[in-house]
mmCIF file of C-alpha atoms in Angstrom:
data_model
loop_
_atom_site.group_PDB
_atom_site.id
_atom_site.type_symbol
_atom_site.label_atom_id
_atom_site.label_comp_id
_atom_site.label_asym_id
_atom_site.label_seq_id
_atom_site.Cartn_x
_atom_site.Cartn_y
_atom_site.Cartn_z
ATOM 1 C CA UNK A 1050 105.724 143.352 -16.535
ATOM 2 C CA UNK A 1051 101.948 143.410 -16.977
ATOM 3 C CA UNK A 1052 100.043 146.435 -15.690
ATOM 4 C CA UNK A 1053 96.323 146.616 -14.876
ATOM 5 C CA UNK A 1054 94.170 148.832 -17.054
ATOM 6 C CA UNK A 1055 90.512 149.739 -16.703
ATOM 7 C CA UNK A 1056 88.397 152.716 -17.657
ATOM 8 C CA UNK A 1057 89.281 155.539 -15.301
ATOM 9 C CA UNK A 1058 86.043 156.565 -13.643
ATOM 10 C CA UNK A 1059 85.864 160.278 -12.881
ATOM 11 C CA UNK A 1060 83.361 160.691 -10.067
ATOM 12 C CA UNK A 1061 81.615 164.024 -9.709
ATOM 13 C CA UNK A 1062 82.671 166.087 -6.681
ATOM 14 C CA UNK A 1063 85.162 163.446 -5.575
ATOM 15 C CA UNK A 1064 88.787 162.548 -6.239
ATOM 16 C CA UNK A 1065 88.182 158.794 -5.960
ATOM 17 C CA UNK A 1066 89.427 156.967 -9.030
ATOM 18 C CA UNK A 1067 89.638 153.344 -10.045
ATOM 19 C CA UNK A 1068 92.730 151.894 -8.396
ATOM 20 C CA UNK A 1069 92.561 154.039 -5.239
ATOM 21 C CA UNK A 1070 91.984 152.568 -1.772
ATOM 22 C CA UNK A 1071 88.227 152.433 -1.101
ATOM 23 C CA UNK A 1072 87.061 153.895 2.199
ATOM 24 C CA UNK A 1073 84.607 151.665 4.056
ATOM 25 C CA UNK A 1074 84.456 153.400 7.461
ATOM 26 C CA UNK A 1075 81.371 155.247 8.723
ATOM 27 C CA UNK A 1076 82.166 158.700 10.168
ATOM 28 C CA UNK A 1077 78.883 160.623 9.846
ATOM 29 C CA UNK A 1078 76.425 161.350 12.648
ATOM 30 C CA UNK A 1079 74.649 158.401 14.169
ATOM 31 C CA UNK A 1080 71.253 157.850 12.467
ATOM 32 C CA UNK A 1081 69.467 157.706 15.828
ATOM 33 C CA UNK A 1082 70.684 161.208 16.633
ATOM 34 C CA UNK A 1083 69.393 162.481 13.283
ATOM 35 C CA UNK A 1084 66.078 160.767 14.018
ATOM 36 C CA UNK A 1085 65.825 162.612 17.323
ATOM 37 C CA UNK A 1086 66.274 165.935 15.479
ATOM 38 C CA UNK A 1087 63.471 165.057 13.086
ATOM 39 C CA UNK A 1088 61.215 163.993 15.940
ATOM 40 C CA UNK A 1089 61.862 167.318 17.705
ATOM 41 C CA UNK A 1090 60.864 169.262 14.597
ATOM 42 C CA UNK A 1091 57.674 167.248 14.219
ATOM 43 C CA UNK A 1092 56.815 167.819 17.889
ATOM 44 C CA UNK A 1093 57.227 171.533 17.257
ATOM 45 C CA UNK A 1094 54.824 171.210 14.322
ATOM 46 C CA UNK A 1095 52.283 169.654 16.707
ATOM 47 C CA UNK A 1096 52.578 172.678 18.964
ATOM 48 C CA UNK A 1097 52.056 175.026 16.012
ATOM 49 C CA UNK A 1098 48.897 173.038 15.291
ATOM 50 C CA UNK A 1099 47.436 174.526 18.485
ATOM 51 C CA UNK A 1100 48.045 178.008 17.120
ATOM 52 C CA UNK A 1101 46.429 177.002 13.829
ATOM 53 C CA UNK A 1102 43.271 175.916 15.662
ATOM 54 C CA UNK A 1103 43.227 179.061 17.800
ATOM 55 C CA UNK A 1104 43.536 181.442 14.867
ATOM 56 C CA UNK A 1105 40.918 179.484 12.935
ATOM 57 C CA UNK A 1106 38.387 179.732 15.778
ATOM 58 C CA UNK A 1107 39.081 183.447 16.148
ATOM 59 C CA UNK A 1108 38.742 184.106 12.430
ATOM 60 C CA UNK A 1109 35.371 182.331 12.349
ATOM 61 C CA UNK A 1110 33.787 184.136 15.300
ATOM 62 C CA UNK A 1111 30.201 184.908 14.367
ATOM 63 C CA UNK A 1112 28.697 188.385 14.295
ATOM 64 C CA UNK A 1113 26.340 187.314 17.038
ATOM 65 C CA UNK A 1114 29.254 186.697 19.414
ATOM 66 C CA UNK A 1115 31.453 189.656 18.462
ATOM 67 C CA UNK A 1116 30.394 192.450 16.131
ATOM 68 C CA UNK A 1117 31.709 195.851 15.133
ATOM 69 C CA UNK A 1118 34.793 197.360 13.527
ATOM 70 C CA UNK A 1119 37.166 195.917 16.150
ATOM 71 C CA UNK A 1120 35.666 192.465 15.632
ATOM 72 C CA UNK A 1121 36.141 192.672 11.871
ATOM 73 C CA UNK A 1122 39.788 193.751 12.301
ATOM 74 C CA UNK A 1123 40.409 190.908 14.741
ATOM 75 C CA UNK A 1124 38.890 188.355 12.378
ATOM 76 C CA UNK A 1125 40.955 189.666 9.436
ATOM 77 C CA UNK A 1126 44.188 189.495 11.413
ATOM 78 C CA UNK A 1127 43.342 186.066 12.760
ATOM 79 C CA UNK A 1128 42.648 184.888 9.205
ATOM 80 C CA UNK A 1129 46.074 186.063 8.033
ATOM 81 C CA UNK A 1130 47.785 184.536 11.070
ATOM 82 C CA UNK A 1131 45.909 181.317 10.395
ATOM 83 C CA UNK A 1132 47.289 181.114 6.866
ATOM 84 C CA UNK A 1133 50.816 181.867 8.103
ATOM 85 C CA UNK A 1134 50.662 179.303 10.899
ATOM 86 C CA UNK A 1135 49.338 176.656 8.502
ATOM 87 C CA UNK A 1136 52.356 177.291 6.264
ATOM 88 C CA UNK A 1137 54.739 177.059 9.219
ATOM 89 C CA UNK A 1138 53.070 173.864 10.423
ATOM 90 C CA UNK A 1139 53.257 172.227 7.009
ATOM 91 C CA UNK A 1140 56.895 173.292 6.545
ATOM 92 C CA UNK A 1141 57.846 171.906 9.939
ATOM 93 C CA UNK A 1142 56.125 168.628 9.199
ATOM 94 C CA UNK A 1143 57.848 168.384 5.826
ATOM 95 C CA UNK A 1144 61.202 169.277 7.337
ATOM 96 C CA UNK A 1145 60.752 166.674 10.081
ATOM 97 C CA UNK A 1146 59.929 164.027 7.491
ATOM 98 C CA UNK A 1147 62.988 165.045 5.431
ATOM 99 C CA UNK A 1148 65.270 164.762 8.470
ATOM 100 C CA UNK A 1149 63.832 161.365 9.379
ATOM 101 C CA UNK A 1150 64.249 160.235 5.773
ATOM 102 C CA UNK A 1151 67.876 161.402 5.880
ATOM 103 C CA UNK A 1152 68.480 159.344 9.016
ATOM 104 C CA UNK A 1153 67.198 156.284 7.149
ATOM 105 C CA UNK A 1154 69.618 157.048 4.310
ATOM 106 C CA UNK A 1155 72.516 157.294 6.757
ATOM 107 C CA UNK A 1156 71.438 154.050 8.376
ATOM 108 C CA UNK A 1157 71.389 152.317 4.988
ATOM 109 C CA UNK A 1158 74.732 153.956 4.164
ATOM 110 C CA UNK A 1159 76.287 152.573 7.345
ATOM 111 C CA UNK A 1160 74.876 149.110 6.667
ATOM 112 C CA UNK A 1161 76.051 149.344 3.065
ATOM 113 C CA UNK A 1162 79.601 150.152 4.166
ATOM 114 C CA UNK A 1163 79.542 147.176 6.520
ATOM 115 C CA UNK A 1164 78.332 144.958 3.675
ATOM 116 C CA UNK A 1165 81.012 146.443 1.404
ATOM 117 C CA UNK A 1166 83.704 145.632 3.954
ATOM 118 C CA UNK A 1167 82.380 142.088 4.409
ATOM 119 C CA UNK A 1168 82.139 141.564 0.650
ATOM 120 C CA UNK A 1169 85.737 142.692 0.146
ATOM 121 C CA UNK A 1170 86.957 140.368 2.896
ATOM 122 C CA UNK A 1171 84.985 137.441 1.462
ATOM 123 C CA UNK A 1172 86.580 138.015 -1.955
ATOM 124 C CA UNK A 1173 90.069 137.974 -0.456
ATOM 125 C CA UNK A 1174 90.851 141.683 -0.782
ATOM 126 C CA UNK A 1175 92.982 143.378 1.871
ATOM 127 C CA UNK A 1176 90.903 145.433 4.321
ATOM 128 C CA UNK A 1177 93.056 147.606 6.570
ATOM 129 C CA UNK A 1178 92.561 150.935 8.291
ATOM 130 C CA UNK A 1179 88.857 151.181 7.295
ATOM 131 C CA UNK A 1180 89.892 150.952 3.655
ATOM 132 C CA UNK A 1181 89.833 148.301 0.965
ATOM 133 C CA UNK A 1182 93.176 148.154 -0.782
ATOM 134 C CA UNK A 1183 93.495 147.392 -4.500
ATOM 135 C CA UNK A 1184 95.401 144.303 -5.639
ATOM 136 C CA UNK A 1185 98.979 144.581 -6.817
ATOM 137 C CA UNK A 1186 99.191 146.662 -9.950
ATOM 138 C CA UNK A 1187 101.745 144.573 -11.804
ATOM 139 C CA UNK A 1188 102.595 140.928 -12.406
ATOM 140 C CA UNK A 1189 106.030 139.597 -13.312
ATOM 141 C CA UNK A 1190 106.446 138.655 -16.923
ATOM 142 C CA UNK A 1191 107.065 135.033 -16.015
ATOM 143 C CA UNK A 1192 103.820 134.704 -13.995
ATOM 144 C CA UNK A 1193 101.934 131.454 -14.485
ATOM 145 C CA UNK A 1194 98.431 131.286 -15.920
ATOM 146 C CA UNK A 1195 97.111 130.414 -12.449
ATOM 147 C CA UNK A 1196 98.705 133.529 -10.978
ATOM 148 C CA UNK A 1197 97.334 135.674 -13.814
ATOM 149 C CA UNK A 1198 93.824 134.280 -13.326
ATOM 150 C CA UNK A 1199 93.959 134.929 -9.569
ATOM 151 C CA UNK A 1200 95.237 138.451 -10.219
ATOM 152 C CA UNK A 1201 92.396 139.100 -12.663
ATOM 153 C CA UNK A 1202 89.845 137.730 -10.170
ATOM 154 C CA UNK A 1203 91.196 140.088 -7.490
ATOM 155 C CA UNK A 1204 90.787 143.071 -9.792
ATOM 156 C CA UNK A 1205 87.273 141.925 -10.693
ATOM 157 C CA UNK A 1206 86.429 141.838 -6.971
ATOM 158 C CA UNK A 1207 87.974 145.278 -6.512
ATOM 159 C CA UNK A 1208 85.871 146.627 -9.393
ATOM 160 C CA UNK A 1209 82.702 145.312 -7.726
ATOM 161 C CA UNK A 1210 83.649 147.011 -4.458
ATOM 162 C CA UNK A 1211 84.461 150.251 -6.283
ATOM 163 C CA UNK A 1212 81.060 150.316 -7.986
ATOM 164 C CA UNK A 1213 79.305 149.567 -4.679
ATOM 165 C CA UNK A 1214 81.171 152.476 -3.048
ATOM 166 C CA UNK A 1215 80.159 154.899 -5.800
ATOM 167 C CA UNK A 1216 76.493 153.866 -5.519
ATOM 168 C CA UNK A 1217 76.530 154.293 -1.733
ATOM 169 C CA UNK A 1218 78.161 157.700 -1.933
ATOM 170 C CA UNK A 1219 75.857 158.991 -4.681
ATOM 171 C CA UNK A 1220 72.756 157.894 -2.754
ATOM 172 C CA UNK A 1221 73.964 159.648 0.394
ATOM 173 C CA UNK A 1222 74.805 162.864 -1.444
ATOM 174 C CA UNK A 1223 71.476 162.888 -3.276
ATOM 175 C CA UNK A 1224 69.674 162.637 0.056
ATOM 176 C CA UNK A 1225 71.854 165.414 1.450
ATOM 177 C CA UNK A 1226 70.778 167.690 -1.392
ATOM 178 C CA UNK A 1227 67.130 166.836 -0.705
ATOM 179 C CA UNK A 1228 67.568 167.732 2.957
ATOM 180 C CA UNK A 1229 69.218 171.041 2.017
ATOM 181 C CA UNK A 1230 66.296 171.837 -0.283
ATOM 182 C CA UNK A 1231 63.862 171.086 2.546
ATOM 183 C CA UNK A 1232 65.782 173.425 4.840
ATOM 184 C CA UNK A 1233 65.752 176.118 2.154
ATOM 185 C CA UNK A 1234 62.001 175.702 1.664
ATOM 186 C CA UNK A 1235 61.332 175.979 5.396
ATOM 187 C CA UNK A 1236 63.471 179.114 5.746
ATOM 188 C CA UNK A 1237 62.212 180.431 2.374
ATOM 189 C CA UNK A 1238 65.823 181.038 1.343
ATOM 190 C CA UNK A 1239 66.692 180.247 -2.268
ATOM 191 C CA UNK A 1240 70.002 181.958 -3.097
ATOM 192 C CA UNK A 1241 69.980 180.718 -6.686
ATOM 193 C CA UNK A 1242 66.335 181.433 -7.453
ATOM 194 C CA UNK A 1243 66.433 185.162 -8.171
ATOM 195 C CA UNK A 1244 69.946 185.616 -9.546
ATOM 196 C CA UNK A 1245 71.167 182.386 -11.080
ATOM 197 C CA UNK A 1246 74.799 182.679 -12.173
ATOM 198 C CA UNK A 1247 76.451 179.850 -14.036
ATOM 199 C CA UNK A 1248 80.068 178.886 -14.543
ATOM 200 C CA UNK A 1249 81.335 176.636 -17.308
ATOM 201 C CA UNK A 1250 82.952 173.327 -16.431
ATOM 202 C CA UNK A 1251 83.632 170.969 -19.320
ATOM 203 C CA UNK A 1252 80.447 171.832 -21.255
ATOM 204 C CA UNK A 1253 78.407 171.454 -18.065
ATOM 205 C CA UNK A 1254 76.875 174.265 -16.046
ATOM 206 C CA UNK A 1255 77.282 174.425 -12.279
ATOM 207 C CA UNK A 1256 75.214 176.678 -10.030
ATOM 208 C CA UNK A 1257 76.867 178.767 -7.332
ATOM 209 C CA UNK A 1258 74.768 177.047 -4.684
ATOM 210 C CA UNK A 1259 76.137 173.668 -5.723
ATOM 211 C CA UNK A 1260 79.701 174.984 -5.579
ATOM 212 C CA UNK A 1261 79.102 176.377 -2.088
ATOM 213 C CA UNK A 1262 77.668 173.095 -0.869
ATOM 214 C CA UNK A 1263 80.555 171.208 -2.461
ATOM 215 C CA UNK A 1264 83.126 173.471 -0.796
ATOM 216 C CA UNK A 1265 81.403 173.133 2.596
ATOM 217 C CA UNK A 1266 81.190 169.347 2.349
ATOM 218 C CA UNK A 1267 84.811 168.990 1.239
ATOM 219 C CA UNK A 1268 85.935 171.296 4.058
ATOM 220 C CA UNK A 1269 84.052 169.204 6.622
ATOM 221 C CA UNK A 1270 85.566 165.981 5.297
ATOM 222 C CA UNK A 1271 89.037 167.567 5.459
ATOM 223 C CA UNK A 1272 88.486 168.589 9.076
ATOM 224 C CA UNK A 1273 87.329 165.081 9.983
ATOM 225 C CA UNK A 1274 90.287 163.490 8.187
ATOM 226 C CA UNK A 1275 92.714 165.785 10.017
ATOM 227 C CA UNK A 1276 91.065 164.903 13.324
ATOM 228 C CA UNK A 1277 91.557 161.211 12.597
ATOM 229 C CA UNK A 1278 95.193 161.830 11.640
ATOM 230 C CA UNK A 1279 95.787 163.754 14.881
ATOM 231 C CA UNK A 1280 94.186 160.959 16.897
ATOM 232 C CA UNK A 1281 96.398 158.372 15.168
ATOM 233 C CA UNK A 1282 99.494 160.446 15.908
ATOM 234 C CA UNK A 1283 98.497 160.773 19.565
ATOM 235 C CA UNK A 1284 98.230 156.990 19.720
ATOM 236 C CA UNK A 1285 101.749 156.721 18.302
ATOM 237 C CA UNK A 1286 103.114 159.193 20.877
ATOM 238 C CA UNK A 1287 101.413 157.331 23.707
ATOM 239 C CA UNK A 1288 102.795 153.979 22.582
ATOM 240 C CA UNK A 1289 106.288 155.475 22.254
ATOM 241 C CA UNK A 1290 106.140 156.628 25.865
ATOM 242 C CA UNK A 1291 104.877 153.224 27.008
ATOM 243 C CA UNK A 1292 107.589 151.420 25.055
ATOM 244 C CA UNK A 1293 110.301 153.649 26.508
ATOM 245 C CA UNK A 1294 108.979 153.074 30.027
ATOM 246 C CA UNK A 1295 108.922 149.306 29.421
ATOM 247 C CA UNK A 1296 112.521 149.427 28.158
ATOM 248 C CA UNK A 1297 113.581 151.341 31.247
ATOM 249 C CA UNK A 1298 111.907 148.728 33.435
ATOM 250 C CA UNK A 1299 113.632 145.936 31.517
ATOM 251 C CA UNK A 1300 117.014 147.602 31.949
ATOM 252 C CA UNK A 1301 116.340 148.011 35.662
ATOM 253 C CA UNK A 1302 115.458 144.308 36.054
ATOM 254 C CA UNK A 1303 118.629 143.282 34.222
ATOM 255 C CA UNK A 1304 120.837 145.542 36.370
ATOM 256 C CA UNK A 1305 119.220 144.250 39.533
ATOM 257 C CA UNK A 1306 119.756 140.663 38.309
ATOM 258 C CA UNK A 1307 116.158 139.723 38.869
ATOM 259 C CA UNK A 1308 114.923 136.166 38.152
ATOM 260 C CA UNK A 1309 114.984 135.182 34.455
ATOM 261 C CA UNK A 1310 111.203 134.694 34.308
ATOM 262 C CA UNK A 1311 110.629 138.330 35.335
ATOM 263 C CA UNK A 1312 113.115 139.541 32.743
ATOM 264 C CA UNK A 1313 111.528 137.365 30.030
ATOM 265 C CA UNK A 1314 108.053 138.591 30.902
ATOM 266 C CA UNK A 1315 109.174 142.204 30.701
ATOM 267 C CA UNK A 1316 110.976 141.529 27.395
ATOM 268 C CA UNK A 1317 107.782 140.026 25.980
ATOM 269 C CA UNK A 1318 105.901 143.161 27.039
ATOM 270 C CA UNK A 1319 108.478 145.312 25.254
ATOM 271 C CA UNK A 1320 108.086 143.229 22.071
ATOM 272 C CA UNK A 1321 104.297 143.524 22.204
ATOM 273 C CA UNK A 1322 104.477 147.293 22.605
ATOM 274 C CA UNK A 1323 106.983 147.501 19.786
ATOM 275 C CA UNK A 1324 104.628 145.630 17.433
ATOM 276 C CA UNK A 1325 101.704 147.840 18.447
ATOM 277 C CA UNK A 1326 103.846 150.921 17.868
ATOM 278 C CA UNK A 1327 104.884 149.713 14.403
ATOM 279 C CA UNK A 1328 101.241 149.122 13.432
ATOM 280 C CA UNK A 1329 100.185 152.466 14.884
ATOM 281 C CA UNK A 1330 102.873 154.248 12.866
ATOM 282 C CA UNK A 1331 101.573 152.642 9.664
ATOM 283 C CA UNK A 1332 98.003 153.664 10.501
ATOM 284 C CA UNK A 1333 99.151 157.193 11.377
ATOM 285 C CA UNK A 1334 100.998 157.432 8.065
ATOM 286 C CA UNK A 1335 97.927 156.251 6.164
ATOM 287 C CA UNK A 1336 95.696 158.678 8.072
ATOM 288 C CA UNK A 1337 98.082 161.533 7.314
ATOM 289 C CA UNK A 1338 98.019 160.730 3.595
ATOM 290 C CA UNK A 1339 94.211 160.622 3.621
ATOM 291 C CA UNK A 1340 94.130 163.956 5.454
ATOM 292 C CA UNK A 1341 96.458 165.497 2.873
ATOM 293 C CA UNK A 1342 94.243 164.277 0.016
ATOM 294 C CA UNK A 1343 91.066 165.505 1.705
ATOM 295 C CA UNK A 1344 92.700 168.890 2.358
ATOM 296 C CA UNK A 1345 93.778 169.100 -1.275
ATOM 297 C CA UNK A 1346 90.215 168.372 -2.399
ATOM 298 C CA UNK A 1347 88.868 171.009 0.005
ATOM 299 C CA UNK A 1348 91.378 173.555 -1.295
ATOM 300 C CA UNK A 1349 90.422 172.718 -4.866
ATOM 301 C CA UNK A 1350 86.708 173.122 -4.121
ATOM 302 C CA UNK A 1351 87.398 176.456 -2.405
ATOM 303 C CA UNK A 1352 89.409 177.667 -5.407
ATOM 304 C CA UNK A 1353 86.631 176.589 -7.779
ATOM 305 C CA UNK A 1354 84.108 178.569 -5.760
ATOM 306 C CA UNK A 1355 86.361 181.611 -5.591
ATOM 307 C CA UNK A 1356 87.039 181.471 -9.316
ATOM 308 C CA UNK A 1357 83.329 181.123 -10.067
ATOM 309 C CA UNK A 1358 82.428 184.115 -7.925
ATOM 310 C CA UNK A 1359 85.077 186.170 -9.706
ATOM 311 C CA UNK A 1360 83.827 185.015 -13.103
ATOM 312 C CA UNK A 1361 86.969 183.075 -13.954
ATOM 313 C CA UNK A 1362 86.808 179.828 -15.937
ATOM 314 C CA UNK A 1363 87.392 176.529 -14.169
ATOM 315 C CA UNK A 1364 90.221 174.590 -15.740
ATOM 316 C CA UNK A 1365 90.189 170.796 -15.781
ATOM 317 C CA UNK A 1366 93.547 169.254 -16.695
ATOM 318 C CA UNK A 1367 93.519 165.749 -18.096
ATOM 319 C CA UNK A 1368 96.606 163.612 -17.645
ATOM 320 C CA UNK A 1369 97.948 161.880 -20.725
ATOM 321 C CA UNK A 1370 96.854 158.279 -21.024
ATOM 322 C CA UNK A 1371 99.543 155.616 -21.413
ATOM 323 C CA UNK A 1372 99.293 152.437 -23.427
ATOM 324 C CA UNK A 1373 99.890 149.259 -21.432
ATOM 325 C CA UNK A 1374 101.109 145.921 -22.644
ATOM 326 C CA UNK A 1375 97.915 144.085 -21.691
ATOM 327 C CA UNK A 1376 94.447 145.612 -21.520
ATOM 328 C CA UNK A 1377 92.326 144.251 -18.679
ATOM 329 C CA UNK A 1378 89.281 146.445 -19.472
ATOM 330 C CA UNK A 1379 87.802 144.013 -21.990
ATOM 331 C CA UNK A 1380 88.357 141.071 -19.687
ATOM 332 C CA UNK A 1381 86.709 142.808 -16.737
ATOM 333 C CA UNK A 1382 83.730 143.804 -18.884
#
């Protein structure tokens, strides 16, 4: 037997490794909805602009129009309010731009996933259940050179898809961090600015804020994966009921000795439902496995955060590498 070997790519904040199925389904908010949020924030900034103008006119009232101690106090307060409203206006504008920029990133991410899916299909890889499946891991020892070359080409195509996925994910997460920073700037909340605590992780240093964001993101992905698994299971239950009803109808037609064409039509319906049920069970099983992995990642992120807050070290266990008979890494490049 010949087993595929390539450099295992450890991706930060993700359990995806070379050889895993590659997700190519879009499950984030629609970019247009994000755009509408950004537009709302920018409209609010336009309204604050009116307050900026009002405070500025009040602060610049001349002595000829309004003089005295009360006038001076009013101008001083209006000047301070003017500075505050300018800050709020600028923050709102910046936040609106950041949200709109994030919607563009999501739009490019969605298009990139579609291109990834199309690229995988064009290279002959199996695309099923919104995932790109890796080629077979082993070849029989008596495989021909033609079979070995085709197998190598499939793994080369898989490697291209894997690298595209990593680039898409990293770009989306980088934009997410930029949006979070914009939100923090607007609210003037910087939890790591005054008391920065660090926790060791493989000779790297990770801030508490990053661990919190990682735990929140992993938890959200776990919830979404569980929702998809529940939906797939509901589809299975519904198809089971429909298949049972169709079987009952078929039995009734047979007992009543109805015409053969009616019985054949009902039998064909039963077969169709049975095929749909078999496919739905496979999809439900896949969705359940994805949900279990996402939940495990969320639990791991939560434990990392808890350990960091308690000052405990984060342990990273490396599995022992095995030596294969044939190394594909050099051939893949």
